[in-house]
Short mmCIF file of C-alpha atoms in Angstrom, two decimals:
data_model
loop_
_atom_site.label_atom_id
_atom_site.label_comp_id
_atom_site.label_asym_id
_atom_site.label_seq_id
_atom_site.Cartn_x
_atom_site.Cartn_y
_atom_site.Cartn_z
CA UNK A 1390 -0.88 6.84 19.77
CA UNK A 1391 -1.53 3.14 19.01
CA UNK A 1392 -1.59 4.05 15.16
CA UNK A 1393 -3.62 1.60 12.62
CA UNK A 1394 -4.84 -1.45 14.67
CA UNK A 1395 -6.19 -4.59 13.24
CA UNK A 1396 -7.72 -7.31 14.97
CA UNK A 1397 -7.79 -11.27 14.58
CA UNK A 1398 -3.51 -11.15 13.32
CA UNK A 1399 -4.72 -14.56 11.79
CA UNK A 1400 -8.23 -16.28 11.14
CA UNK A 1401 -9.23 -19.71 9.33
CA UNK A 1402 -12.72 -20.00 7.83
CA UNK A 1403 -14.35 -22.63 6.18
CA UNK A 1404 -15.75 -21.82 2.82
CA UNK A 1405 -19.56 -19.94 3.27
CA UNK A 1406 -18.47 -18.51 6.45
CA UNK A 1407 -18.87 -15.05 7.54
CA UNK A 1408 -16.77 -12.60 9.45
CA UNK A 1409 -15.34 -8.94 10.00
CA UNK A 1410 -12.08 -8.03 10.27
CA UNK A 1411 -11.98 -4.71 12.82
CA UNK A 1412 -9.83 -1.78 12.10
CA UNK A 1413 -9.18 1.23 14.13
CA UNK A 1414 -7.05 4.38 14.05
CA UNK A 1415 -6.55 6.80 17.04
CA UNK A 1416 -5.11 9.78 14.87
CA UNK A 1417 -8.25 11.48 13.89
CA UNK A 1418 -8.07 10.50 9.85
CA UNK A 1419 -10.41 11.02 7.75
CA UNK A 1420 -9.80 8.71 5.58
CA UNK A 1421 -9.46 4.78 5.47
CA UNK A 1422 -8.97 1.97 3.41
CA UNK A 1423 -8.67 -1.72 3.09
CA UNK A 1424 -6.34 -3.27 0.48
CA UNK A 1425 -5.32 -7.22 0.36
CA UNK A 1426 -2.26 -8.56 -0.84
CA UNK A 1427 -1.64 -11.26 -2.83
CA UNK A 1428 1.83 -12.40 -3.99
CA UNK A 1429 2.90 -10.62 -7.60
CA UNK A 1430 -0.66 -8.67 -7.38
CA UNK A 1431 0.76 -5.77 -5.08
CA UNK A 1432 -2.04 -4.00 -2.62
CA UNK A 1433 -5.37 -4.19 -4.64
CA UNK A 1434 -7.70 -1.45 -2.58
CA UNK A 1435 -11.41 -3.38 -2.06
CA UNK A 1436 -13.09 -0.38 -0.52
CA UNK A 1437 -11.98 3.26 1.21
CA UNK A 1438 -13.69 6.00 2.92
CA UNK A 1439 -13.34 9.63 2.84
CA UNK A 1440 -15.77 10.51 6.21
CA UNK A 1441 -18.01 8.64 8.88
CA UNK A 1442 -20.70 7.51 6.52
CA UNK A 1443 -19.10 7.74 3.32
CA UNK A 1444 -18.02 4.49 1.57
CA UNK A 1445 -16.83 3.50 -1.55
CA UNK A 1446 -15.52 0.89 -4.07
CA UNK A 1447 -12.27 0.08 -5.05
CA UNK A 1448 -10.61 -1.72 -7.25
CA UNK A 1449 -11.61 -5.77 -5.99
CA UNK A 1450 -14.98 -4.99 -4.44
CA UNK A 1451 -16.83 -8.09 -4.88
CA UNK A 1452 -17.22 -10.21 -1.45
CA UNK A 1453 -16.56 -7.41 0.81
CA UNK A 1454 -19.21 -5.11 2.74
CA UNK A 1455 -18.00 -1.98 4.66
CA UNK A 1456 -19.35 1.05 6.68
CA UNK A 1457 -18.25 3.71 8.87
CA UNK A 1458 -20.10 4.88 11.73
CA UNK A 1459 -17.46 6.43 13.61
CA UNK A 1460 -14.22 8.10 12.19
CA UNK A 1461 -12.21 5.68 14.41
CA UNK A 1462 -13.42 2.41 12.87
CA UNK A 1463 -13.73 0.96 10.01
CA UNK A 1464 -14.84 -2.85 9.81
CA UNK A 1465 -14.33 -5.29 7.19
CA UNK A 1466 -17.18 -7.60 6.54
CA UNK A 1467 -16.70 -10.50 4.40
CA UNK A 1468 -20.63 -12.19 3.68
CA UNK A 1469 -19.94 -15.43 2.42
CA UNK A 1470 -15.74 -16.81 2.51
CA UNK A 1471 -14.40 -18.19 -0.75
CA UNK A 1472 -11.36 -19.46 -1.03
CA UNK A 1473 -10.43 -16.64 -3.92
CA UNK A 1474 -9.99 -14.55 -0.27
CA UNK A 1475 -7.06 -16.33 1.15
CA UNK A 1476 -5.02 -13.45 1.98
CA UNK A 1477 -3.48 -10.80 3.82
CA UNK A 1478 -5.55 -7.83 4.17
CA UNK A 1479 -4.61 -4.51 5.63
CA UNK A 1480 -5.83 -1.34 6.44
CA UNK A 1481 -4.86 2.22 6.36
CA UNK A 1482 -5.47 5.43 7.32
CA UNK A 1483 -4.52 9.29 6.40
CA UNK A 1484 -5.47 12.66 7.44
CA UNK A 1485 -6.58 13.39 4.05
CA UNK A 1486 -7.13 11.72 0.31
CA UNK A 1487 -5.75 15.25 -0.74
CA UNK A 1488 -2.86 18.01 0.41
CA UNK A 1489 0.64 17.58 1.73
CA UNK A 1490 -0.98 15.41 4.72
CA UNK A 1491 -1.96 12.41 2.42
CA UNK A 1492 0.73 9.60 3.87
CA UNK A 1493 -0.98 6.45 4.32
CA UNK A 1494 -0.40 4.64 7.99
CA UNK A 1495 -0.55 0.78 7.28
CA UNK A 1496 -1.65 -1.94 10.16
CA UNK A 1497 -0.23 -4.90 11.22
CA UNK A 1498 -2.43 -7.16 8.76
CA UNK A 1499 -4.86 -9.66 8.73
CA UNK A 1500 -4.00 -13.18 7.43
CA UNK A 1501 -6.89 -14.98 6.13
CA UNK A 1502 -7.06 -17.96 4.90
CA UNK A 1503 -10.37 -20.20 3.64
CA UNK A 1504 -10.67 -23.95 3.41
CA UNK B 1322 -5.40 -3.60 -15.31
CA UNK B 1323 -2.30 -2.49 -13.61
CA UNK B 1324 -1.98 1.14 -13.92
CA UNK B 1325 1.46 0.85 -12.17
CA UNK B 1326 4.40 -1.87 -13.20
CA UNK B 1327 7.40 -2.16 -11.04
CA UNK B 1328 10.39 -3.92 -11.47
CA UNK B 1329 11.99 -6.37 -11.05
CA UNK B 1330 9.82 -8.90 -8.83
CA UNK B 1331 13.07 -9.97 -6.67
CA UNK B 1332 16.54 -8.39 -6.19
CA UNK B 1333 19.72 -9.67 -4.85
CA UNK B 1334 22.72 -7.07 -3.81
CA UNK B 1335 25.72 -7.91 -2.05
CA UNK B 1336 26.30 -5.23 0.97
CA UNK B 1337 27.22 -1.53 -0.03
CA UNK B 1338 25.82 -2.04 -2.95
CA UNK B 1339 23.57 -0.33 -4.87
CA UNK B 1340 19.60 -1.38 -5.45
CA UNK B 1341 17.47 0.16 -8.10
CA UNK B 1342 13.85 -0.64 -8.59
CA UNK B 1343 11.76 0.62 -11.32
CA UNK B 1344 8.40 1.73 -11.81
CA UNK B 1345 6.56 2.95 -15.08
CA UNK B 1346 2.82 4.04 -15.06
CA UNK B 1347 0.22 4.65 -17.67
CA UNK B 1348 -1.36 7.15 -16.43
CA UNK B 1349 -0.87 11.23 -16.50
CA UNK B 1350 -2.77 12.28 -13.89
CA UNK B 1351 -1.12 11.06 -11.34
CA UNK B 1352 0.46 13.42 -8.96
CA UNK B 1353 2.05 11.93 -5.99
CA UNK B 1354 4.51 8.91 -6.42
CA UNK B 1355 5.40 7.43 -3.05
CA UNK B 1356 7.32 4.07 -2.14
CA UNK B 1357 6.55 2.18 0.91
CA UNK B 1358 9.05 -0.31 2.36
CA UNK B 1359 7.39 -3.49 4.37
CA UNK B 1360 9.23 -5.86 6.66
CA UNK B 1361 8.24 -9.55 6.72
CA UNK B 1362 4.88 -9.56 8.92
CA UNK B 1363 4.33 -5.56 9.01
CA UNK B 1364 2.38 -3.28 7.28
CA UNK B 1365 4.37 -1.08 4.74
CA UNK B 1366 5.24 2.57 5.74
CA UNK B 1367 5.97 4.83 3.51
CA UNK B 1368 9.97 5.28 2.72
CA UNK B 1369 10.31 8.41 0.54
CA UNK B 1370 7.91 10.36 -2.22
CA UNK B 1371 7.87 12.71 -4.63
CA UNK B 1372 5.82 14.97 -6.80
CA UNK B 1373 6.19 15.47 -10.65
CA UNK B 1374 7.52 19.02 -10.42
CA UNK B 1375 10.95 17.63 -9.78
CA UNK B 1376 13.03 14.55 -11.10
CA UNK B 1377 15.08 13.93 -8.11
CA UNK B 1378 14.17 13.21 -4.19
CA UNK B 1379 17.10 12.38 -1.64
CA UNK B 1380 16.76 11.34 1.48
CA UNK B 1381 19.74 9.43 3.44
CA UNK B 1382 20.83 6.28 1.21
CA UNK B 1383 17.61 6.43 -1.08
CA UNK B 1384 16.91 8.68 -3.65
CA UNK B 1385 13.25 8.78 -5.71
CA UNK B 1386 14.72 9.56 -9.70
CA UNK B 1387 11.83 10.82 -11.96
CA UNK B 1388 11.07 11.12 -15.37
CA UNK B 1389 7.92 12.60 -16.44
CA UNK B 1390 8.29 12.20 -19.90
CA UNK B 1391 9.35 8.38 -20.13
CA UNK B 1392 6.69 7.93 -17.31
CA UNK B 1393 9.02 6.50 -15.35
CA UNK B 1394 10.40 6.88 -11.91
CA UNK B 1395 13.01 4.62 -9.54
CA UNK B 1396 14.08 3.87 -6.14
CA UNK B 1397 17.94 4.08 -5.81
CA UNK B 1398 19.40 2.73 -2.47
CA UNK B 1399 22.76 3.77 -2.40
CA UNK B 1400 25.41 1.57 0.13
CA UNK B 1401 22.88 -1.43 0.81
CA UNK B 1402 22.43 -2.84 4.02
CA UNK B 1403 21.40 -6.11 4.99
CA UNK B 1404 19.20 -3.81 7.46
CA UNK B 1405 17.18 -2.69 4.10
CA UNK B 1406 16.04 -6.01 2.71
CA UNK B 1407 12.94 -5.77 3.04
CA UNK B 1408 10.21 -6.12 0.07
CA UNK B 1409 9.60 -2.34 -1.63
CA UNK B 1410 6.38 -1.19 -3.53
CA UNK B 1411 5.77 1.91 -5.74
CA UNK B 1412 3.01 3.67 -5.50
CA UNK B 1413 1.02 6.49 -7.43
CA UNK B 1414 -1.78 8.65 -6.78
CA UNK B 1415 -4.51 10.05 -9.07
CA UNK B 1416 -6.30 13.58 -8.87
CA UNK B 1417 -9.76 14.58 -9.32
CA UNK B 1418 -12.29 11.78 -8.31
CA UNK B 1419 -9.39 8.81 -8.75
CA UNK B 1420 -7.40 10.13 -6.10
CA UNK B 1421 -7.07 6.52 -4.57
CA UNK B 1422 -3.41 5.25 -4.24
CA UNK B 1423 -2.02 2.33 -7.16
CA UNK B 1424 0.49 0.04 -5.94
CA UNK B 1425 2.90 -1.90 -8.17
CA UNK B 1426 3.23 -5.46 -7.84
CA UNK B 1427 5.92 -5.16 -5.52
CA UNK B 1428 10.12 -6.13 -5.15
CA UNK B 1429 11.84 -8.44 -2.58
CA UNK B 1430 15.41 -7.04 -2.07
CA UNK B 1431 17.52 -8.60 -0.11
CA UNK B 1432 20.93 -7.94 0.89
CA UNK B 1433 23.34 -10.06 1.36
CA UNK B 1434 26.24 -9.38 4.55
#
């Protein structure tokens, strides 16, 4: 199993740009999540999702589209780059939000910064 | 609003020595108090957990101490390794429809040979 995989490891965009950042997981999870971290904030969740076509908010939502078509992936979309979103995102995946199965698999990470 | 507050932000132990962290959260519902460790460049992974139904957790060198009432619960690496520095985050999780995970702000340990 390849796990939690993230693609670009690092991207540069210019303030107004757009872009998603791909995540995938090969272990059958129903749920997913993207969190960014910041230095002294922790791992802030943006948004999660419990199924294939089931999204929602989290905690620093603003910025950030998602869906899920597939329970495999689970893009990142960010519409218009501000600076505020220099950062390292990552994204995770468990078998279940609930039950003794609830461990959270972290990728690699994304760092993003935006000039 | 941090829901979770960890302790302190950096940590410096010489080797075979022993690291505490602390957390303290707000919130009773949560049920399910992991910590993830994360290496310089990686994603975290989850270290050890533990549930509220008991107020101590040991596995190898780290043990999870909890304390319902005082809403408060700690990381305890016993014999420190240079090996283990590494930056450490608590975590807890909510029930009902808040059953997302809260992270604390996060600890840089590092260990000195």
């Amino acid at each position: 199993n390849a796990g939690v995989t993230q693609t670009p490891k690092f991207q540069v965009l210019k303030t107004g740009q757009s872009m998603t950042l791909q995540c995938a997981q090969d272990m059958n999870h129903e749920y997913m999540s993207w969190y960014r971290q910041d230095p002294g904030m922790g791992l802030r969740l943006i948004h999660y999702s419990v199924g294939a076509g089931i999204t929602d908010q989290g905690e620093v939502p603003n910025g950030y589209n998602v869906s899920r078509s597939t329970t495999e992936d689970f893009p990142l979309r960010l519409l218009s780059a501000a600076p505020s979103q220099t950062s390292v995102y990552f994204c995770a995946s468990s078998y279940t939000l609930t039950g003794p199965s609830n461990e959270q698999y972290f990728g690699p990470g994304t760092r993003l910064t935006v000039t | 609003q941090q829901q979770v507050k960890q302790s302190p932000q950096s940590l410096i132990v010489q080797k075979g020595g022993i690291s505490i962290i602390n957390c303290a959260y707000e919130n009773t519902a949560f049920d399910y108090f992991p910590w993830y460790q994360q290496f310089p460049g990686k994603g975290p992974a989850l270290l050890i957990a533990i549930r509220p139904d008991v107020s101590e957790k040991k596995e190898g060198r780290f043990t999870i101490s909890f304390n319902k009432s005082a809403k408060q619960f700690s990381l305890h690496i016993m014999d420190s390794q240079p090996g283990d520095s590494a930056t450490y985050f608590c975590a807890a999780k909510g029930t009902g429809s808040a059953r997302q995970l809260t992270f604390g702000s996060g600890t840089q340990l590092t260990v000195l040979p």
